[in-house]
Each structure stands twice: as structure tokens, then as C-alpha cells.
Short mmCIF file of C-alpha atoms and ligand atoms in Angstrom, two decimals:
data_model
loop_
_atom_site.label_atom_id
_atom_site.label_comp_id
_atom_site.label_asym_id
_atom_site.label_seq_id
_atom_site.Cartn_x
_atom_site.Cartn_y
_atom_site.Cartn_z
CA MET V 1 -0.29 -0.09 -0.17
CA GLN V 2 1.29 3.59 -0.91
CA VAL V 3 2.11 5.73 2.01
CA ARG V 4 0.28 9.00 1.55
CA SER V 5 0.96 10.74 4.94
CA ALA V 6 3.77 12.39 6.44
CA VAL V 7 3.53 13.48 10.00
CA ILE V 8 5.98 16.38 11.07
CA PRO V 9 6.20 17.14 14.65
CA ALA V 10 6.66 20.77 15.06
CA ALA V 11 5.51 21.86 18.04
CA GLY V 12 8.44 22.37 19.93
CA MET V 13 9.57 25.63 21.56
CA GLY V 14 13.07 25.75 19.94
CA THR V 15 14.51 26.39 23.05
CA ARG V 16 18.22 25.94 21.86
CA PHE V 17 17.76 28.52 19.39
CA LEU V 18 16.37 31.37 21.63
CA PRO V 19 16.10 34.30 21.18
CA ALA V 20 15.72 33.63 17.58
CA THR V 21 12.80 31.36 17.98
CA LYS V 22 10.83 33.86 20.66
CA ALA V 23 9.19 35.05 17.29
CA VAL V 24 10.22 32.77 14.46
CA PRO V 25 9.19 29.09 14.91
CA LYS V 26 12.64 27.08 14.28
CA GLU V 27 10.87 24.99 11.50
CA LEU V 28 10.63 28.25 9.71
CA MET V 29 14.14 29.48 9.98
CA PRO V 30 15.93 29.49 6.66
CA ILE V 31 18.10 27.18 5.02
CA GLY V 32 19.28 29.45 2.21
CA ASP V 33 15.67 30.86 1.10
CA THR V 34 13.98 27.81 2.15
CA PRO V 35 12.46 27.33 5.41
CA ALA V 36 13.90 24.14 7.06
CA ILE V 37 10.20 22.60 7.19
CA GLN V 38 9.92 23.06 3.53
CA ILE V 39 12.92 20.83 2.55
CA ILE V 40 11.48 18.27 5.06
CA ILE V 41 8.48 18.22 2.89
CA ASP V 42 10.21 18.10 -0.21
CA GLU V 43 11.86 15.01 0.81
CA ALA V 44 8.62 13.53 1.49
CA LEU V 45 6.79 14.50 -1.44
CA GLY V 46 9.91 13.07 -3.42
CA ALA V 47 9.10 9.66 -1.93
CA GLY V 48 5.58 9.64 -3.26
CA ILE V 49 3.83 11.45 -0.19
CA ASP V 50 0.89 13.97 -0.82
CA HIS V 51 -0.45 14.48 2.39
CA ILE V 52 1.64 16.64 5.25
CA VAL V 53 0.10 16.59 8.59
CA ALA V 54 1.88 19.19 10.74
CA VAL V 55 2.01 18.59 14.44
CA SER V 56 2.35 22.32 15.71
CA SER V 57 1.18 24.36 18.84
CA ARG V 58 -1.09 27.29 19.01
CA SER V 59 1.48 29.29 20.07
CA LYS V 60 3.06 29.02 16.67
CA PRO V 61 0.79 30.60 14.35
CA ALA V 62 3.60 31.45 11.86
CA ILE V 63 3.44 28.03 10.94
CA GLU V 64 -0.25 27.95 9.93
CA HIS V 65 0.84 31.20 7.88
CA TYR V 66 3.48 29.48 5.73
CA PHE V 67 0.82 27.16 4.58
CA GLU V 68 -1.77 29.32 3.67
CA HIS V 69 -2.16 30.32 0.05
CA ASP V 70 -1.59 34.03 -0.76
CA GLN V 71 -2.93 34.65 -4.23
CA ALA V 72 -2.36 38.67 -3.75
CA LEU V 73 1.33 37.86 -3.19
CA ILE V 74 1.81 35.61 -6.30
CA ASP V 75 0.21 37.77 -8.53
CA ALA V 76 2.51 40.95 -7.52
CA LEU V 77 5.53 38.72 -7.91
CA LYS V 78 4.21 37.46 -11.38
CA GLU V 79 3.53 41.14 -12.43
CA LYS V 80 7.38 41.60 -11.52
CA GLY V 81 8.25 38.88 -13.67
CA LYS V 82 9.53 36.64 -10.60
CA ASP V 83 7.58 33.75 -12.25
CA ASP V 84 9.95 31.23 -10.50
CA VAL V 85 9.31 32.24 -6.80
CA ALA V 86 5.76 32.85 -7.72
CA GLU V 87 5.33 29.18 -8.77
CA ARG V 88 7.13 27.90 -5.80
CA LEU V 89 4.71 30.14 -3.66
CA ALA V 90 1.42 28.57 -5.57
CA SER V 91 2.65 24.84 -5.13
CA ILE V 92 2.73 24.98 -1.08
CA GLY V 93 -0.64 22.84 -0.63
CA ARG V 94 -1.78 22.95 -4.38
CA ASP V 95 0.43 19.85 -5.23
CA TRP V 96 -0.24 18.40 -1.80
CA ARG V 97 -2.56 18.50 0.77
CA VAL V 98 -1.58 19.82 4.57
CA THR V 99 -3.51 19.46 7.96
CA ILE V 100 -2.50 20.82 11.14
CA THR V 101 -2.99 19.48 14.21
CA TYR V 102 -2.20 20.61 17.81
CA GLN V 103 -0.13 19.42 20.48
CA ASP V 104 -0.35 21.98 23.17
CA ASN V 105 1.06 20.00 25.90
CA PRO V 106 4.26 19.12 25.19
CA ARG V 107 4.55 15.56 26.51
CA GLY V 108 7.00 13.92 24.00
CA LEU V 109 7.44 12.76 20.61
CA GLY V 110 5.18 9.48 21.42
CA HIS V 111 2.38 11.80 22.49
CA ALA V 112 2.91 14.31 19.25
CA VAL V 113 2.90 11.51 16.68
CA GLY V 114 -0.48 10.35 18.54
CA CYS V 115 -1.92 13.82 17.82
CA ALA V 116 -1.84 13.31 14.30
CA ARG V 117 -4.14 9.87 14.53
CA GLU V 118 -7.30 11.25 13.28
CA ALA V 119 -5.49 13.12 10.23
CA VAL V 120 -3.51 10.08 9.38
CA GLY V 121 -6.74 7.22 9.59
CA ASP V 122 -6.06 3.81 9.36
CA GLU V 123 -3.04 3.38 6.98
CA PRO V 124 0.86 3.32 6.92
CA PHE V 125 2.33 6.68 7.61
CA ALA V 126 5.62 8.45 7.56
CA VAL V 127 7.24 10.61 10.58
CA LEU V 128 9.98 12.95 9.76
CA LEU V 129 11.47 14.99 12.42
CA PRO V 130 12.28 18.24 11.59
CA ASP V 131 15.68 18.41 13.53
CA GLU V 132 17.27 15.93 11.03
CA LEU V 133 17.62 16.90 7.37
CA MET V 134 18.45 14.18 4.87
CA GLY V 135 20.49 14.99 1.47
CA ASP V 136 17.49 13.52 -0.45
CA SER V 137 14.48 11.13 -0.45
CA SER V 138 16.04 8.20 -1.02
CA LEU V 139 16.08 6.73 2.36
CA LEU V 140 12.30 7.38 2.59
CA ALA V 141 11.46 5.79 -0.60
CA GLN V 142 13.52 2.92 0.23
CA MET V 143 11.61 2.50 3.67
CA ASN V 144 8.21 2.85 2.02
CA GLY V 145 8.96 -0.28 -0.07
CA VAL V 146 10.12 -2.50 2.82
CA CYS V 147 6.92 -1.52 4.63
CA ALA V 148 5.04 -2.52 2.07
CA SER V 149 7.26 -5.83 1.38
CA THR V 150 7.22 -6.70 5.14
CA GLY V 151 3.44 -5.24 6.15
CA GLY V 152 5.47 -4.04 9.43
CA SER V 153 7.20 -0.85 10.79
CA VAL V 154 10.42 0.60 9.65
CA VAL V 155 12.77 2.83 11.13
CA GLY V 156 15.81 4.81 9.36
CA VAL V 157 19.28 4.03 10.98
CA LYS V 158 22.79 5.23 11.10
CA GLN V 159 25.73 3.57 12.61
CA VAL V 160 27.74 6.06 15.03
CA PRO V 161 30.58 5.71 17.23
CA LYS V 162 29.29 3.78 20.38
CA ASP V 163 30.06 6.44 22.69
CA GLN V 164 27.48 8.44 20.94
CA VAL V 165 24.42 6.16 21.12
CA SER V 166 23.23 7.70 24.42
CA SER V 167 21.72 10.58 22.60
CA TYR V 168 19.33 8.47 20.70
CA GLY V 169 16.86 5.70 20.21
CA VAL V 170 18.94 2.31 19.32
CA LEU V 171 17.76 -1.00 17.88
CA ALA V 172 18.67 -4.34 18.65
CA PRO V 173 19.12 -6.40 15.13
CA SER V 174 17.75 -9.49 15.11
CA SER V 175 19.80 -10.82 12.04
CA PRO V 176 22.52 -9.32 9.95
CA ILE V 177 22.09 -6.62 7.95
CA ASP V 178 21.46 -7.55 4.60
CA ASP V 179 22.75 -6.14 0.91
CA ASP V 180 20.37 -3.74 0.74
CA GLY V 181 20.94 -2.08 4.15
CA VAL V 182 17.90 -3.82 5.58
CA ILE V 183 18.08 -5.19 9.27
CA PRO V 184 15.60 -7.06 11.04
CA VAL V 185 14.68 -5.70 14.35
CA SER V 186 13.86 -7.46 17.68
CA ASP V 187 13.83 -4.57 20.23
CA LEU V 188 14.43 -0.73 20.33
CA VAL V 189 15.61 1.33 23.19
CA GLU V 190 15.43 5.17 23.92
CA LYS V 191 18.46 6.70 24.77
CA PRO V 192 20.40 3.51 26.72
CA PRO V 193 23.41 4.34 28.73
CA VAL V 194 26.78 3.27 26.57
CA ASP V 195 27.24 0.32 28.12
CA GLU V 196 23.41 -1.17 27.84
CA ALA V 197 23.23 -0.34 24.16
CA PRO V 198 22.16 -3.30 21.98
CA SER V 199 24.09 -2.03 19.16
CA ASP V 200 25.45 0.81 17.64
CA TYR V 201 22.52 1.35 15.21
CA ILE V 202 20.72 4.91 15.76
CA LEU V 203 17.28 6.18 15.01
CA ILE V 204 17.71 9.08 12.82
CA GLY V 205 14.25 10.78 12.85
CA ARG V 206 12.92 8.92 9.70
CA TYR V 207 9.78 6.30 10.29
CA VAL V 208 7.23 4.37 8.06
CA LEU V 209 4.70 3.05 10.91
CA THR V 210 1.79 0.95 10.42
CA PRO V 211 -1.32 2.55 12.11
CA ASP V 212 -1.53 -0.04 15.05
CA VAL V 213 1.27 1.88 16.49
CA PHE V 214 -1.39 4.52 17.71
CA ASP V 215 -2.92 1.90 20.23
CA GLU V 216 0.56 1.50 21.58
CA ILE V 217 0.87 5.11 22.16
CA GLU V 218 -2.55 5.59 23.69
CA ASN V 219 -0.96 3.01 26.20
CA LEU V 220 2.31 4.25 26.83
CA THR V 221 3.54 5.63 30.40
CA PRO V 222 6.53 7.98 30.74
CA GLY V 223 9.98 6.68 29.92
CA SER V 224 13.13 8.22 29.16
CA GLY V 225 13.23 11.94 30.57
CA GLY V 226 9.77 11.40 31.84
CA GLU V 227 8.45 11.85 28.38
CA LEU V 228 6.31 9.69 26.20
CA GLN V 229 8.73 8.02 23.87
CA LEU V 230 7.90 6.88 20.07
CA THR V 231 10.30 4.53 20.68
CA ASP V 232 8.76 2.89 23.45
CA ALA V 233 5.51 2.20 21.40
CA LEU V 234 7.88 0.77 18.56
CA ARG V 235 9.41 -1.68 20.82
CA LYS V 236 5.81 -2.91 21.39
CA GLN V 237 5.43 -3.33 17.70
CA ALA V 238 8.79 -5.21 17.13
CA SER V 239 7.90 -7.62 19.99
CA ARG V 240 4.83 -9.19 18.05
CA SER V 241 5.36 -8.23 14.17
CA PRO V 242 7.93 -7.81 11.40
CA PHE V 243 9.99 -4.87 12.29
CA SER V 244 12.83 -3.51 10.13
CA GLY V 245 15.63 -0.78 10.17
CA VAL V 246 17.01 0.48 6.81
CA LEU V 247 20.67 2.14 6.70
CA SER V 248 20.67 5.36 5.33
CA ARG V 249 23.19 6.17 2.72
CA THR V 250 22.35 9.76 2.05
CA ASP V 251 23.57 12.78 3.60
CA ARG V 252 22.22 13.56 7.33
CA TYR V 253 22.31 17.07 8.99
CA ASP V 254 21.41 17.42 12.59
CA THR V 255 19.53 20.73 12.83
CA GLY V 256 18.68 20.21 16.37
CA ASN V 257 21.53 22.75 17.44
CA PRO V 258 22.86 26.16 16.12
CA VAL V 259 26.20 24.75 14.74
CA GLY V 260 24.23 21.83 13.14
CA PHE V 261 21.92 24.15 11.61
CA LEU V 262 24.58 26.48 10.12
CA GLU V 263 26.39 23.41 8.68
CA ALA V 264 23.18 22.36 6.92
CA ALA V 265 22.53 25.73 5.68
CA ILE V 266 26.02 25.75 4.28
CA ALA V 267 25.68 22.37 2.43
CA PHE V 268 22.43 23.03 1.06
CA ALA V 269 24.01 26.51 -0.45
CA LEU V 270 26.86 24.85 -1.54
CA LYS V 271 24.53 22.57 -3.85
CA HIS V 272 22.09 25.47 -4.85
CA PRO V 273 22.98 26.85 -8.56
CA GLU V 274 22.93 30.39 -7.83
CA MET V 275 24.24 30.36 -4.34
CA SER V 276 27.29 28.17 -4.43
CA GLY V 277 29.51 30.17 -6.34
CA PRO V 278 29.49 33.30 -4.58
CA LEU V 279 29.56 31.38 -1.30
CA ARG V 280 32.53 29.22 -2.46
CA GLU V 281 34.36 32.48 -2.95
CA HIS V 282 33.26 34.05 -0.01
CA LEU V 283 34.65 30.91 2.25
CA ALA V 284 37.87 30.53 0.24
CA THR V 285 38.68 34.27 1.66
CA LEU V 286 38.07 33.24 5.13
C1 LIG I 301 14.17 11.76 19.05
C2 LIG I 301 13.92 10.17 19.36
C3 LIG I 301 15.23 9.39 19.10
C4 LIG I 301 15.85 9.48 17.71
C5 LIG I 301 16.19 11.06 17.70
C6 LIG I 301 16.60 11.61 16.41
O1 LIG I 301 14.94 12.18 20.23
O2 LIG I 301 13.20 9.98 20.44
O3 LIG I 301 14.72 8.16 19.44
O4 LIG I 301 17.06 8.91 18.03
O5 LIG I 301 14.87 11.91 17.88
O6 LIG I 301 17.39 12.93 16.08
P1 LIG I 301 15.18 13.89 20.44
O7 LIG I 301 16.10 14.19 19.74
O8 LIG I 301 13.98 14.43 20.17
O9 LIG I 301 15.54 13.63 21.92
#
């Protein structure tokens, strides 16, 4: 079955980016000329998804504003001959559908995903954490395929040095990784101490989940950090259904902190047809 919906949890307060996030949600901060959330949306669209479910907070109305159709602005840009940017604005919500749901009480990632239940319905769906940017849609597309062939949930993973695992969800493989980078999973643990981590495969914020996960989310009790953890709902799924990890082979940027955000902005700008030349020249002078 085709995965149609992508859930993007975007209700966080962005405390690591204050004072910038006092007025501008982190998801709208620009990577070059593009809001970070649009890069996540483009990744989802590139994997065949056409319904974006943004889990926002009522204290971040700018996110809704970004999705609103603004015909007057589009017309004004066209009149000035700026057809390219007019088309980019016109495509927001035209070529894909957007639903905004709210998580006004920050109780953890599991809770945030649970807030999307009604919007997603009873079918497999993707979750994309906006703190992680991928170089392209290849990982998500492959994960969709693995979900369709196994009938079970799938997580995107990366191998990291063992001393970094305690910042992430970590999976326990039940057999070795295959040639396509697919790993059968028997268990998952959220932010384990290094000496208790079942492997060095970490979750990198990309999920394709079967809808039974919503029942597991409703039964969650507080886990790591006192929060309702998505990883704890996934471990229930892994204990009774096929569950897979897919090793990411694409670039990954952790935009959850200001330095990582700058690294991502520079990497994306260096790939941009108009920005890369001037930026390279400037960087060479430093
Ligand atoms: C979340 C997830 C964690 C995952 C990480 C990826 O943690 O709970 O399993 O590895 O995202 O970025 P957070 O970074 O929100 O603490």
C-alpha cells in the first residue's frame, strides 16, 4: 500500500535557538531561501507522499501562515516577472494537502505522533523529525518499499561511534544487515547508557509506521526523560510484528543545535545553483 501521509512534529519551543525562536518558529528558519520545514516536505513529496500532517502548537501561528495560499502575493510576484518564486509559493498546498493538528501540551514525541491519529487514518504513514535533514528522498522511498513488502514498521538508521548512542533511540538487530541495508529488528531502546546499548545503530528521525502504533501510543507511560517516547511504542510493535531498520546512505544533518543548523545551511547552499558560486568564493577568503 502506498504511504500517503507524512507527520512532521513541529510543536517544540526551540529553546536551543532562543532568542531567534521567540518570534520565529525553528521550523521556519531559513536554509538559504527555504524554510527548514519545506526541505522536510520536499523529502516526503520526493518519496511519493502527498499529505503533510504538521503537528504544531497554537503558540506558533506563523507555521499556519506559511501554509496559507496568498494569491495577492503570487500575482504581485508574477507582475514583477518573478515567475519562479511565484510558482514555488503557488505550489504550497496545491500539489499536496496539508493538515495542521495541535499538541499544546509537550509530553514527548510519542504524544506528538499520537496527535496526528485522526489526520492519518487507518493506513501506514511516515514520520519525519524536522531536526534531521536528509540529502534526498532515497532513504524514505526505500523505507516505504520495505514497509509494503514486510507489512511491518520501518525505521531509518545510521551507525555511529558507540560513545554517541546514548543521545538516540537504538535498535537491537535480530539478524545481520542484508545487501540492501535492511536490518530485521527485535527491540528498540530510547537513549540507553552506552554499556547497555544493544548495538551502534541509531534512529535518525525517519519512520514508516503501521497504524496499530496509535494504540501502543495511547497505552504509553512516561519513559526516558519522563516523556511519552515513540521508541517505547515501537518496541511493542517489534515484539510481535515484523520490524525493520534501513541503513541510510544519504547525507544527514542534525539541525537540532545552532552549529548543526549552520552546517546544513552551508551544505545546502553549496549545492544551490545560484548560491554556491558566491558562497564558495566568500568561504575561500576566510
Ligand atoms: C528523538 C527520538 C530518538 C531519535 C532522535 C533522532 O530524540 O526520541 O529516538 O534517535 O530523535 O534525532 P530527541 O532528539 O527528540 O531527543
